[in-house]
Short mmCIF file of C-alpha atoms in Angstrom, two decimals:
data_model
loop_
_atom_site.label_atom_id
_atom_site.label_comp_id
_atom_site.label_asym_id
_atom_site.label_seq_id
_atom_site.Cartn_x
_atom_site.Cartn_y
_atom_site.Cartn_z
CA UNK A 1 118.97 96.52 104.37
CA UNK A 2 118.86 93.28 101.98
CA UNK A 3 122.81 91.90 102.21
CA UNK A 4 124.63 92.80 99.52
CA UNK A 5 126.45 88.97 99.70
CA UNK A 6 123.29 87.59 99.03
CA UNK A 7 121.88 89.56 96.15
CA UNK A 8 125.66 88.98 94.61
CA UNK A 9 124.49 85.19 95.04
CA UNK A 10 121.11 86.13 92.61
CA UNK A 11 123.36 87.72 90.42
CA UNK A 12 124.90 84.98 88.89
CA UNK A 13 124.39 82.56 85.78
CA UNK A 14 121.63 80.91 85.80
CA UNK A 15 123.21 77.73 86.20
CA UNK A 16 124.04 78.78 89.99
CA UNK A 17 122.51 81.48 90.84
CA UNK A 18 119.91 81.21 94.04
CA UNK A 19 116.78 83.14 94.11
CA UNK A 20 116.23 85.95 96.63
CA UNK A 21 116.69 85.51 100.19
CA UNK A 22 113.61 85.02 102.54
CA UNK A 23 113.71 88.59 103.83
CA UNK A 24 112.58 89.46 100.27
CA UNK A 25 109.09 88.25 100.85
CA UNK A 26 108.71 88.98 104.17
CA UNK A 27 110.94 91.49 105.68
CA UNK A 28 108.56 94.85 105.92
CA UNK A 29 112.05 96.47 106.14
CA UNK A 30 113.13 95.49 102.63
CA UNK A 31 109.81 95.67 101.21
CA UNK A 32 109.94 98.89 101.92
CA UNK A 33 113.51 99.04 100.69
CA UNK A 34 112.11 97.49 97.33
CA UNK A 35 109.20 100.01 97.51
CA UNK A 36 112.10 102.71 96.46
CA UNK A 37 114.49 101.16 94.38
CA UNK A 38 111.76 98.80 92.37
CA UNK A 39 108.50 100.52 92.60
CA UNK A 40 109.04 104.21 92.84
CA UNK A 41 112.55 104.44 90.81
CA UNK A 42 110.76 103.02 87.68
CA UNK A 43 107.84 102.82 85.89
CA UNK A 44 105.51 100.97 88.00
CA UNK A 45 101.88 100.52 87.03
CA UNK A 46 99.36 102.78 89.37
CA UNK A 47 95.66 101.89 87.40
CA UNK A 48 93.72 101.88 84.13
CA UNK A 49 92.33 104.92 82.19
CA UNK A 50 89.13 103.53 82.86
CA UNK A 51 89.25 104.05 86.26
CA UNK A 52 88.93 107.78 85.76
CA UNK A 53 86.62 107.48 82.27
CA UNK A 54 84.97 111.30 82.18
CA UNK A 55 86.91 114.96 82.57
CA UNK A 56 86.59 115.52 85.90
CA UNK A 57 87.25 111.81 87.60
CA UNK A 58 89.11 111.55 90.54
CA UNK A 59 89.96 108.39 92.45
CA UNK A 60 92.39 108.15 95.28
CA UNK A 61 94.87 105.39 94.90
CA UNK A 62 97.21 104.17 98.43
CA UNK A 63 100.13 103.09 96.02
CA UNK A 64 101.96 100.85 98.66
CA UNK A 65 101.16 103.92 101.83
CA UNK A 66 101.91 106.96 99.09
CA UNK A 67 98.65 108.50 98.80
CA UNK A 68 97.86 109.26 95.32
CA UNK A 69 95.59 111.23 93.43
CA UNK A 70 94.25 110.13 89.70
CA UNK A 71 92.40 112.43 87.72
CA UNK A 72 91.11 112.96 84.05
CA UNK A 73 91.54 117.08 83.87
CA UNK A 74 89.92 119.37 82.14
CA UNK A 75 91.26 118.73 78.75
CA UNK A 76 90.53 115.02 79.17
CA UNK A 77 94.59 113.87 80.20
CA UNK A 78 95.25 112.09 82.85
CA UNK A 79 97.33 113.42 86.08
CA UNK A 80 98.50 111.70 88.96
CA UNK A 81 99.05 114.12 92.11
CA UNK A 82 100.27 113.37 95.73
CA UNK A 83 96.35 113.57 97.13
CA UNK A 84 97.32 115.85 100.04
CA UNK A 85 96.62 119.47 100.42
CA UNK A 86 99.87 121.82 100.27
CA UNK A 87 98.57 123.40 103.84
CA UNK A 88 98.41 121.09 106.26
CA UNK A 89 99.18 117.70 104.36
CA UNK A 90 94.94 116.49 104.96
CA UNK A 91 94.03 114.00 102.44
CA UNK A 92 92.04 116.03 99.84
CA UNK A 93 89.99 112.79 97.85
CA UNK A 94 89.00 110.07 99.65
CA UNK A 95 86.25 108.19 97.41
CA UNK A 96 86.25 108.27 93.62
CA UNK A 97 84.39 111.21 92.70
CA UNK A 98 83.52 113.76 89.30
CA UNK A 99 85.34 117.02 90.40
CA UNK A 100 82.32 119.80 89.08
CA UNK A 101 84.62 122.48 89.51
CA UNK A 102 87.40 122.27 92.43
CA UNK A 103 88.86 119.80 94.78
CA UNK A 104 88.50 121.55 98.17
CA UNK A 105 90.29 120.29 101.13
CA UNK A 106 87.79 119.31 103.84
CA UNK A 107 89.80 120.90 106.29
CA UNK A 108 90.17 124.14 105.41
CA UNK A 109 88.65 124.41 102.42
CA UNK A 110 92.05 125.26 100.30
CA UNK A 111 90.97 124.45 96.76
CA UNK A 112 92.67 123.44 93.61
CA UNK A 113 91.91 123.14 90.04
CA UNK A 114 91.61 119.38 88.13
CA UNK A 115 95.14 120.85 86.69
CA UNK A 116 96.49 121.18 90.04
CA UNK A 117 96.40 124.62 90.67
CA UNK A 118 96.34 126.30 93.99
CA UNK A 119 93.10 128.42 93.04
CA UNK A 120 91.76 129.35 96.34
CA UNK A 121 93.03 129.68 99.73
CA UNK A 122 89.67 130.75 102.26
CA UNK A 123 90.40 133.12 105.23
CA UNK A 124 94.35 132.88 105.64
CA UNK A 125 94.92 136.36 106.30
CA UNK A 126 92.03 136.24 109.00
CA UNK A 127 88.40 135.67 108.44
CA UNK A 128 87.48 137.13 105.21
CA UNK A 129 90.93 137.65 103.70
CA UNK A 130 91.54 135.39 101.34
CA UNK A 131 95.38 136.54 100.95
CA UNK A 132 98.63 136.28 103.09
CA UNK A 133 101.76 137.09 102.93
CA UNK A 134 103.84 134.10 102.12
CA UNK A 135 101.69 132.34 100.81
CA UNK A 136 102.43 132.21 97.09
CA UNK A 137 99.75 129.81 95.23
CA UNK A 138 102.00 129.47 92.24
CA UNK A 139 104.47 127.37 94.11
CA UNK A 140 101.63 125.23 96.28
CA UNK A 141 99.86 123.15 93.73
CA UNK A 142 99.46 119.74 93.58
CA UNK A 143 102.54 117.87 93.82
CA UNK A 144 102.56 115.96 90.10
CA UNK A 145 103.86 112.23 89.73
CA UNK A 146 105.13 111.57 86.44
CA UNK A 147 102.91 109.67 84.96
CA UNK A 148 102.57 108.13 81.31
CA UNK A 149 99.83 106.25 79.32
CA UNK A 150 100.28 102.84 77.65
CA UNK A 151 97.80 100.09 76.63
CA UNK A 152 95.42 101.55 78.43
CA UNK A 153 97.62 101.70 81.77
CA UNK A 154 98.43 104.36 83.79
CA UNK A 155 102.21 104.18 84.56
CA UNK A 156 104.50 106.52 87.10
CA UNK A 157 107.69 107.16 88.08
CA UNK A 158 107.31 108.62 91.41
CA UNK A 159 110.85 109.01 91.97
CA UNK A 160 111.12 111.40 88.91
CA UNK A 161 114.48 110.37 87.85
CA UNK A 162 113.28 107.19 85.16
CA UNK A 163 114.19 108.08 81.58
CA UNK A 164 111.02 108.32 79.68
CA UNK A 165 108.81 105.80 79.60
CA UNK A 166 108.66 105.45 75.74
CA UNK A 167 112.34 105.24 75.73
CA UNK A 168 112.80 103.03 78.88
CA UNK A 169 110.31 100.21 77.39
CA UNK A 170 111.10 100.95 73.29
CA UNK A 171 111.51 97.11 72.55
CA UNK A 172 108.23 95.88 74.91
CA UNK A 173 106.74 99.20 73.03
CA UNK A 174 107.95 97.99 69.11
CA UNK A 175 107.60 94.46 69.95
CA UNK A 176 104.16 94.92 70.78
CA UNK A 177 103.63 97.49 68.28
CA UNK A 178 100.23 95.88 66.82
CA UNK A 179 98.44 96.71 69.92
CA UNK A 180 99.50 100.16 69.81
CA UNK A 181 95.75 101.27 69.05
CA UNK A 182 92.58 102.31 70.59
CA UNK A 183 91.30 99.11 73.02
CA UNK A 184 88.28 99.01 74.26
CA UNK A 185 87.89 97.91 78.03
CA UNK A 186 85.07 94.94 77.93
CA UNK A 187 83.26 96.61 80.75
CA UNK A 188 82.21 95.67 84.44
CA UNK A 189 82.27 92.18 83.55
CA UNK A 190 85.61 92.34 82.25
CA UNK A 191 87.85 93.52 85.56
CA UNK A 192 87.93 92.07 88.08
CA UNK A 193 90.38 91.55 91.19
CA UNK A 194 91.92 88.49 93.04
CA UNK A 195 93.23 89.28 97.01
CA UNK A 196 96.22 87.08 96.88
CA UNK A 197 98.16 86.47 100.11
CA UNK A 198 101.72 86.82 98.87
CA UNK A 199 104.67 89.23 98.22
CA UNK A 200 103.64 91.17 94.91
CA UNK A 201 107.21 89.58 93.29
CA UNK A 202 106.24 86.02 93.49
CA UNK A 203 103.24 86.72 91.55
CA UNK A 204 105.27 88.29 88.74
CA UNK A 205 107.44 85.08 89.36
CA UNK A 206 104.75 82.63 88.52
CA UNK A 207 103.53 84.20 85.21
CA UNK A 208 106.99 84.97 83.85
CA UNK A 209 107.33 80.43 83.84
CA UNK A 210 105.40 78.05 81.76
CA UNK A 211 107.03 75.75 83.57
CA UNK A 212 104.11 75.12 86.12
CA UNK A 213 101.58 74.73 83.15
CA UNK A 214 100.97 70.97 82.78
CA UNK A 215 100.40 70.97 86.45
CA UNK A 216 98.37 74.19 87.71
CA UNK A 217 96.81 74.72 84.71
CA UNK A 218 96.20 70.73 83.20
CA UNK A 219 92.89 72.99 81.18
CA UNK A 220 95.53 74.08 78.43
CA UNK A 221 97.47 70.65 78.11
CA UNK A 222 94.89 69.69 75.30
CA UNK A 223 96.25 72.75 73.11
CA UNK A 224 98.89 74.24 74.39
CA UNK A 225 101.41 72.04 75.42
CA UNK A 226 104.84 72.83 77.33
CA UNK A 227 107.04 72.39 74.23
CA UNK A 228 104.27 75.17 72.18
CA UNK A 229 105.63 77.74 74.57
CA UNK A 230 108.40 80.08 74.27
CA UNK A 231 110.42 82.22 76.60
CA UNK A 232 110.64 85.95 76.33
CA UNK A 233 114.02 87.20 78.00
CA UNK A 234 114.55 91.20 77.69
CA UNK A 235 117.22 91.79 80.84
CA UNK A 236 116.86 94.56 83.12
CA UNK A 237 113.21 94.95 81.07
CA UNK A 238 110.66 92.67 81.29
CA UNK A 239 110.63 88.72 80.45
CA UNK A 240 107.32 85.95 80.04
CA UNK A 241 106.57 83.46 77.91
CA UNK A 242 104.97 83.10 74.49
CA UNK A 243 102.63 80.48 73.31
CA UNK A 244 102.63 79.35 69.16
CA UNK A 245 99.32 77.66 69.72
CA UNK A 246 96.68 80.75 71.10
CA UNK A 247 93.19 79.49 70.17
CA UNK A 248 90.07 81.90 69.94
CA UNK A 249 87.27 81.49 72.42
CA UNK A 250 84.09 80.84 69.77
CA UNK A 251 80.38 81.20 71.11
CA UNK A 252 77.99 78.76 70.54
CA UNK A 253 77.41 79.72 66.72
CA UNK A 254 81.02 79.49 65.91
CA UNK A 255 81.68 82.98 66.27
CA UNK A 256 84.86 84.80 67.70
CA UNK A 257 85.65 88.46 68.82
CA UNK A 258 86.27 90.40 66.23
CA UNK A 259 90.08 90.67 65.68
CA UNK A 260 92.54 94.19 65.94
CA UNK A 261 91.91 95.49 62.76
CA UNK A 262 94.86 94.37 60.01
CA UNK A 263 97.24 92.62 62.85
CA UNK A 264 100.34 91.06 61.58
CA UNK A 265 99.40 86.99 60.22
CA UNK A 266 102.33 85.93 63.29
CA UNK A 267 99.26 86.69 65.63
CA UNK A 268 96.84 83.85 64.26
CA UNK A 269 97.73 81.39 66.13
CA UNK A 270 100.47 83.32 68.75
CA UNK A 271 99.70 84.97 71.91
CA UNK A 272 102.22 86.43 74.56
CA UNK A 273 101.98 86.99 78.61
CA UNK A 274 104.76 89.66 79.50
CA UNK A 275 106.05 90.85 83.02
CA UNK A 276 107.29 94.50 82.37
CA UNK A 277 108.74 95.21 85.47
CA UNK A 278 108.68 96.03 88.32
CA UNK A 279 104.87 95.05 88.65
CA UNK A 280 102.76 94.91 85.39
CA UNK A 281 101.46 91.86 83.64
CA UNK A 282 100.33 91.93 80.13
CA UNK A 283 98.87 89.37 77.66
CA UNK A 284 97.87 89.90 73.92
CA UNK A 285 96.28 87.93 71.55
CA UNK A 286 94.70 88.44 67.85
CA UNK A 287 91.54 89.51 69.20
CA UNK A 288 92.08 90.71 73.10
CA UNK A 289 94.45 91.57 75.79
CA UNK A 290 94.82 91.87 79.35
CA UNK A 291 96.52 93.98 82.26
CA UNK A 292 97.14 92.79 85.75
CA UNK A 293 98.02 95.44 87.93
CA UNK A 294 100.43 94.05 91.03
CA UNK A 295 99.41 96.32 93.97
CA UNK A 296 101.68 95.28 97.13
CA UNK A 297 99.85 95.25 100.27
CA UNK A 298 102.53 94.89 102.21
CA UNK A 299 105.06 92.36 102.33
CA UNK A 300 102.75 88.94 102.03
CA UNK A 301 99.81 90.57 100.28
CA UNK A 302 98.87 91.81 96.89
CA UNK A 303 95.73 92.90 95.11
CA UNK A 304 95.70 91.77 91.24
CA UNK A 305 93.44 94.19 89.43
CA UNK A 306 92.48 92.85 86.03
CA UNK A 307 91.40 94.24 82.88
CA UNK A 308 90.64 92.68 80.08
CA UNK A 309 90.91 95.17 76.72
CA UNK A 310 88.76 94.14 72.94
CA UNK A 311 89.02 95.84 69.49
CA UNK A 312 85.68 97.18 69.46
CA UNK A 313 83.86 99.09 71.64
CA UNK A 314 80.61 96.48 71.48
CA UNK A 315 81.63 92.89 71.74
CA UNK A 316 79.27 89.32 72.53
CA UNK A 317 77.99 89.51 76.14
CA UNK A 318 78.04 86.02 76.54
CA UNK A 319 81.60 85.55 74.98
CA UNK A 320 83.09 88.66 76.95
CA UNK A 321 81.87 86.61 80.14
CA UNK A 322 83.21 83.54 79.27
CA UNK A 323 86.77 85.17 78.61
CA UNK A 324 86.46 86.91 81.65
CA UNK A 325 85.73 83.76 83.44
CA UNK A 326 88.38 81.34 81.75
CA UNK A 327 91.01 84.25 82.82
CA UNK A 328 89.85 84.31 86.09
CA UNK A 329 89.81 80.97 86.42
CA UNK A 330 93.52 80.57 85.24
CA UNK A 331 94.51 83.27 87.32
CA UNK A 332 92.76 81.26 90.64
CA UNK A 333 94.60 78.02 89.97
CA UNK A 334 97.98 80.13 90.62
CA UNK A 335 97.19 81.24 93.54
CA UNK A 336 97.90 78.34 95.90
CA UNK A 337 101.08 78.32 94.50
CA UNK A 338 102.24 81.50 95.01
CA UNK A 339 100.05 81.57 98.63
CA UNK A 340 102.17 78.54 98.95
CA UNK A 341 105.11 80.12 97.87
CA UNK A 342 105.07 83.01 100.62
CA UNK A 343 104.52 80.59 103.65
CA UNK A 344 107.73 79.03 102.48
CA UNK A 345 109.21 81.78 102.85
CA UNK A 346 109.20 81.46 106.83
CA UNK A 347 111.41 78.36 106.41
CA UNK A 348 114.81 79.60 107.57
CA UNK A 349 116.67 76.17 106.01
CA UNK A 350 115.52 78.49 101.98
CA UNK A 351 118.25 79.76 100.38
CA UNK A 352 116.36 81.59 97.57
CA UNK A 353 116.30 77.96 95.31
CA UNK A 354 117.69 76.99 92.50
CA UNK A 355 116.68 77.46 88.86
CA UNK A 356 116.08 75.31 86.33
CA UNK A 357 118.49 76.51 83.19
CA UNK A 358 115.43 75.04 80.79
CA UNK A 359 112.57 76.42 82.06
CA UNK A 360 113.43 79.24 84.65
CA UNK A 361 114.77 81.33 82.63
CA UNK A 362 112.42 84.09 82.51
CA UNK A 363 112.13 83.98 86.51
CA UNK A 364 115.87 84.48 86.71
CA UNK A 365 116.20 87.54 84.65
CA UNK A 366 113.21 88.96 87.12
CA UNK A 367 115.78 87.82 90.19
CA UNK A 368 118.99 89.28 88.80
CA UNK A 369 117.00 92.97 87.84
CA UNK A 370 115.80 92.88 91.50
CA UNK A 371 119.08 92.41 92.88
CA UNK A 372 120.74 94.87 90.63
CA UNK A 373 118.22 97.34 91.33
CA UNK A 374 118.52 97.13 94.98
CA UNK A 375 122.17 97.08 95.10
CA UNK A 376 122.41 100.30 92.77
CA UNK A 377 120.03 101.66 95.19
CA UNK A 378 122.19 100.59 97.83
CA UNK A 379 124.98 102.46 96.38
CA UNK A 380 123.17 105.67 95.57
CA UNK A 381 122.56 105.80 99.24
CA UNK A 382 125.81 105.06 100.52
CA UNK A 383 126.90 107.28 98.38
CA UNK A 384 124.10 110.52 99.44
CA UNK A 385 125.52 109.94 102.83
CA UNK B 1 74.50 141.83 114.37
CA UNK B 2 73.04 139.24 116.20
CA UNK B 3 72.53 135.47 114.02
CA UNK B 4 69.63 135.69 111.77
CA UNK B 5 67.77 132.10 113.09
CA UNK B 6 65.89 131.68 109.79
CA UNK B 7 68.76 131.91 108.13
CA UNK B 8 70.92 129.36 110.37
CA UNK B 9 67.86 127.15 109.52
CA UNK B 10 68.23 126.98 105.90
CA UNK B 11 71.99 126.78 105.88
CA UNK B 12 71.83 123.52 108.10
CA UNK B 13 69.15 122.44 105.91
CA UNK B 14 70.89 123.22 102.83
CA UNK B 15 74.31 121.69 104.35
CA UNK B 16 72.59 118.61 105.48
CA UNK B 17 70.97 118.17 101.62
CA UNK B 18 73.82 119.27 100.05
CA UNK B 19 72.20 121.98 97.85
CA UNK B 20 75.05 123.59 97.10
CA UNK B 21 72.93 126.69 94.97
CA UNK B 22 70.86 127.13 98.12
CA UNK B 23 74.47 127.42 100.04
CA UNK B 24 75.78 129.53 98.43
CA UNK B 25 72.39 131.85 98.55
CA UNK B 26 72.56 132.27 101.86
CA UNK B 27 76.20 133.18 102.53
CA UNK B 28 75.46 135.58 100.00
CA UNK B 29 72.65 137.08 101.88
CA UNK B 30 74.29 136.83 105.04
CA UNK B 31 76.95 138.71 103.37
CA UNK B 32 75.02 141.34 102.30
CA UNK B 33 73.31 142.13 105.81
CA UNK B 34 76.41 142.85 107.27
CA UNK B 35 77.58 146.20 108.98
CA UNK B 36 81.05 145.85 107.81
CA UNK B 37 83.43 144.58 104.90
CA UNK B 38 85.59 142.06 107.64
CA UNK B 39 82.30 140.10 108.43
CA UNK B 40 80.72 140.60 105.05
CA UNK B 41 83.82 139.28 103.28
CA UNK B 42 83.86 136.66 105.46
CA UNK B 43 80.68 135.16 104.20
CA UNK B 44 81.23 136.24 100.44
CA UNK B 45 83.87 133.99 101.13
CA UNK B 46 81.99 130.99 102.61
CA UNK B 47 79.80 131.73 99.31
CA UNK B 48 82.87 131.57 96.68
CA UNK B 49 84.13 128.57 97.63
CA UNK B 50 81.06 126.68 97.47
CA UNK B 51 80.83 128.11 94.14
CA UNK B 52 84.22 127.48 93.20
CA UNK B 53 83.74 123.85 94.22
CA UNK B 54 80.47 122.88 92.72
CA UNK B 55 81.92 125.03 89.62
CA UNK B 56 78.86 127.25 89.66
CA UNK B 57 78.34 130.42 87.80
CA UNK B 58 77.92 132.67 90.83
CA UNK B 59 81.86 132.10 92.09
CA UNK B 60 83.16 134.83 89.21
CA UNK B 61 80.96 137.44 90.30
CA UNK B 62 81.87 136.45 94.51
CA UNK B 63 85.56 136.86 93.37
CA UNK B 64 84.80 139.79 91.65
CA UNK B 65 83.40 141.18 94.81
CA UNK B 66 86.36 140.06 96.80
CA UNK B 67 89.05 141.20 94.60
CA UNK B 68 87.53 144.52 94.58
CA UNK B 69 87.40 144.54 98.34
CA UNK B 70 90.65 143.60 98.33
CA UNK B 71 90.37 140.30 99.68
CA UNK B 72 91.26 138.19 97.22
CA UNK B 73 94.04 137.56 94.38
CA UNK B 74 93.30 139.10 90.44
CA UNK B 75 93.59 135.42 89.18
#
């Protein structure tokens, strides 16, 4: 268990608080600590409703060792079930497949609907009797995650005790009301993912700071400087940074993508990159946006999954590469630092660092909801016991 | 009732292609040359949830075999 002296020590203005200890980053004991009180007690981001486009999909998901279950149903929703069977616990999905009628195990064949449902249950009163007593399919379906759709992302709560999503993220939701519309994933050239050897939390870190921009990232010194940026601080939420100066990619003609249709004018020329916690990271602009999904690999390793969203289903080939490309290409020039990052973690002489009150900001508020979180969890243990 | 080798054949053949139609065929007629409901059931069975799975027409008529043996659940 993380100390509760030292996540008192993150918890304090930002003038002298430290960061988290060294155990956070690479401590499989309080990763898996944080798995519960971070990434199953909120709304953590599992995947993209692209990953499961047609009625039918299913794709299993390993959400940090939970095995998970993602499915487009029937009626075209989206469900997220724990992707066991209710018999004997076998993994029922274990490749991204169309589901023509029922899941069946592979083991013994128990089958259940795209809903969930329990609908068949082969030979478990003997061979050819397809009843037993006990066995009461009503109360064996799928186990259901809570899940919840928003810009485009599949969210859950697998703990089951978040309030609502809508109400738990209502200022992210009306700040970013504009992109509250139909986006249109750019395709296979438009996703891609970046195998990044560090805790998941550091990579929230970096993007939440412009302060590393002049120096990772010396590409956007020529139009967006450090003083064009903006912090966005939402406590206990989600906090980033803003930029005043976003400008367009244009093709060769002069042409851009084609805008979200009647967007407010304060999106010309702003864009905004937004760490919802525990482990989504957004960006919008006038004419796209982005999701990077933070899956933890354990304590020093994380997959970012990127997708990059347009306003129209049919956008400029060329251009939607190029984007794709620049982003990636931003995103590669972190990861040193954050790779970087985690093998300083081994130092034992780290005490979490300091932050700077001018530009950390953003990074703090991520700090100080960690440490809350994990001593309320702390607490609603002590207290169970 | 001793194995019916022609039969065997064509299951592995349609297991190994994964013709699930074909599959469910010959459970079904494995079913029906059966001397008794425990051993006929038992490959109406094999039948339905191939059906079931591949969502096929044929699995409402196999339940509706089974439930009236009294084999399976009404819904």
């Amino acid at each position: 268990m993380s100390q509760a002296s030292d996540l008192n020590s993150v918890r304090q203005p930002i003038t002298s608080a430290n960061g988290l200890a060294n155990p956070h980053y690479i401590d499989p004991r309080i990763f898996a600590e944080e798995r519960d009180a971070l990434l199953f007690d909120g709304w953590a981001g599992l995947a993209v409703v692209e990953d499961v486009p047609e009625p039918g999909d299913a794709t299993p998901i390993d959400f940090t060792g939970l095995p998970l279950l993602l499915i487009r149903d029937r009626s075209g929703d989206i469900r997220v079930f724990q992707n066991i069977c209710r018999h004997r616990g076998m993994i029922l999905v274990d490749a991204p497949r169309k589901i023509e009628g029922a899941i069946r195990c592979p083991y013994h064949s128990w089958c259940y609907s795209p809903e969930g449902a329990l609908v068949a249950t082969p030979h478990v009163g003997g061979p050819g009797q397809n009843i037993a007593e006990g066995i009461d399919r009503d109360s064996l379906g799928l186990i259901e995650i809570r899940s919840h759709v928003w810009m485009n992302t599949v969210w859950i709560n697998v703990s089951g005790t978040a309030p609502a999503f809508e109400d738990a993220n209502a200022d992210l939701i009306a700040r970013w009301a504009d992109f509250d519309r139909p986006l249109y994933h750019g395709g296979a050239d438009s996703r891609f993912d970046l195998d990044v050897a560090c805790n998941w939390k550091l990579a929230v870190e970096n993007y939440c700071e412009s302060y590393h921009l002049p120096w990772i990232h010396p590409g956007l010194n020529s139009y967006s400087r450090l003083e064009d940026h903006y912090h966005i601080e939402a406590p206990q939420r989600f906090s980033g940074q803003g930029t005043h100066v976003y400008r367009q990619l244009k093709s060769e003609s002069g042409s851009c993508f084609p805008d979200f249709d009647r967007i407010d004018a304060r999106w010309d020329t702003a864009a905004e990159y937004v760490a919802l916690y525990p482990n989504v990271l957004l960006g919008v602009h006038r004419d796209h946006t982005y999701v990077i999904l933070l899956m933890p690999d354990g304590p020093g390793r994380t997959t970012e999954r990127v997708h990059i969203y347009y306003s129209q289903p049919e956008t400029d080939a060329d251009l939607r590469q190029r984007n794709a490309r620049q982003w990636k290409d931003i995103f590669v020039e972190d990861i040193f630092v954050v790779e970087g990052m985690q093998r300083g973690r081994n130092a034992p002489g780290f005490d979490g660092g300091r932050f700077s009150p001018a530009m950390d900001g953003p990074v703090h508020l991520f700090h100080d909801w960690v440490a809350g979180r994990m001593l309320a969890h702390q607490e609603r243990r002590l207290a169970a016991e | 009732m001793p194995p019916n080798e022609t039969r065997d054949t064509r299951l592995a053949e349609a297991l190994a292609l994964g013709d699930t139609a074909a599959i469910v065929k010959v459970y079904e007629e494995a079913a029906e040359a059966q001397g008794n409901d425990q051993a006929s059931a038992f490959f109406l069975t094999q039948a339905y949830i191939h059906a079931v799975e591949a969502g096929l027409p044929e699995a409402r008529n196999l339940r509706a075999k089974l439930v009236k043996m009294g084999r399976e659940t009404m819904r």
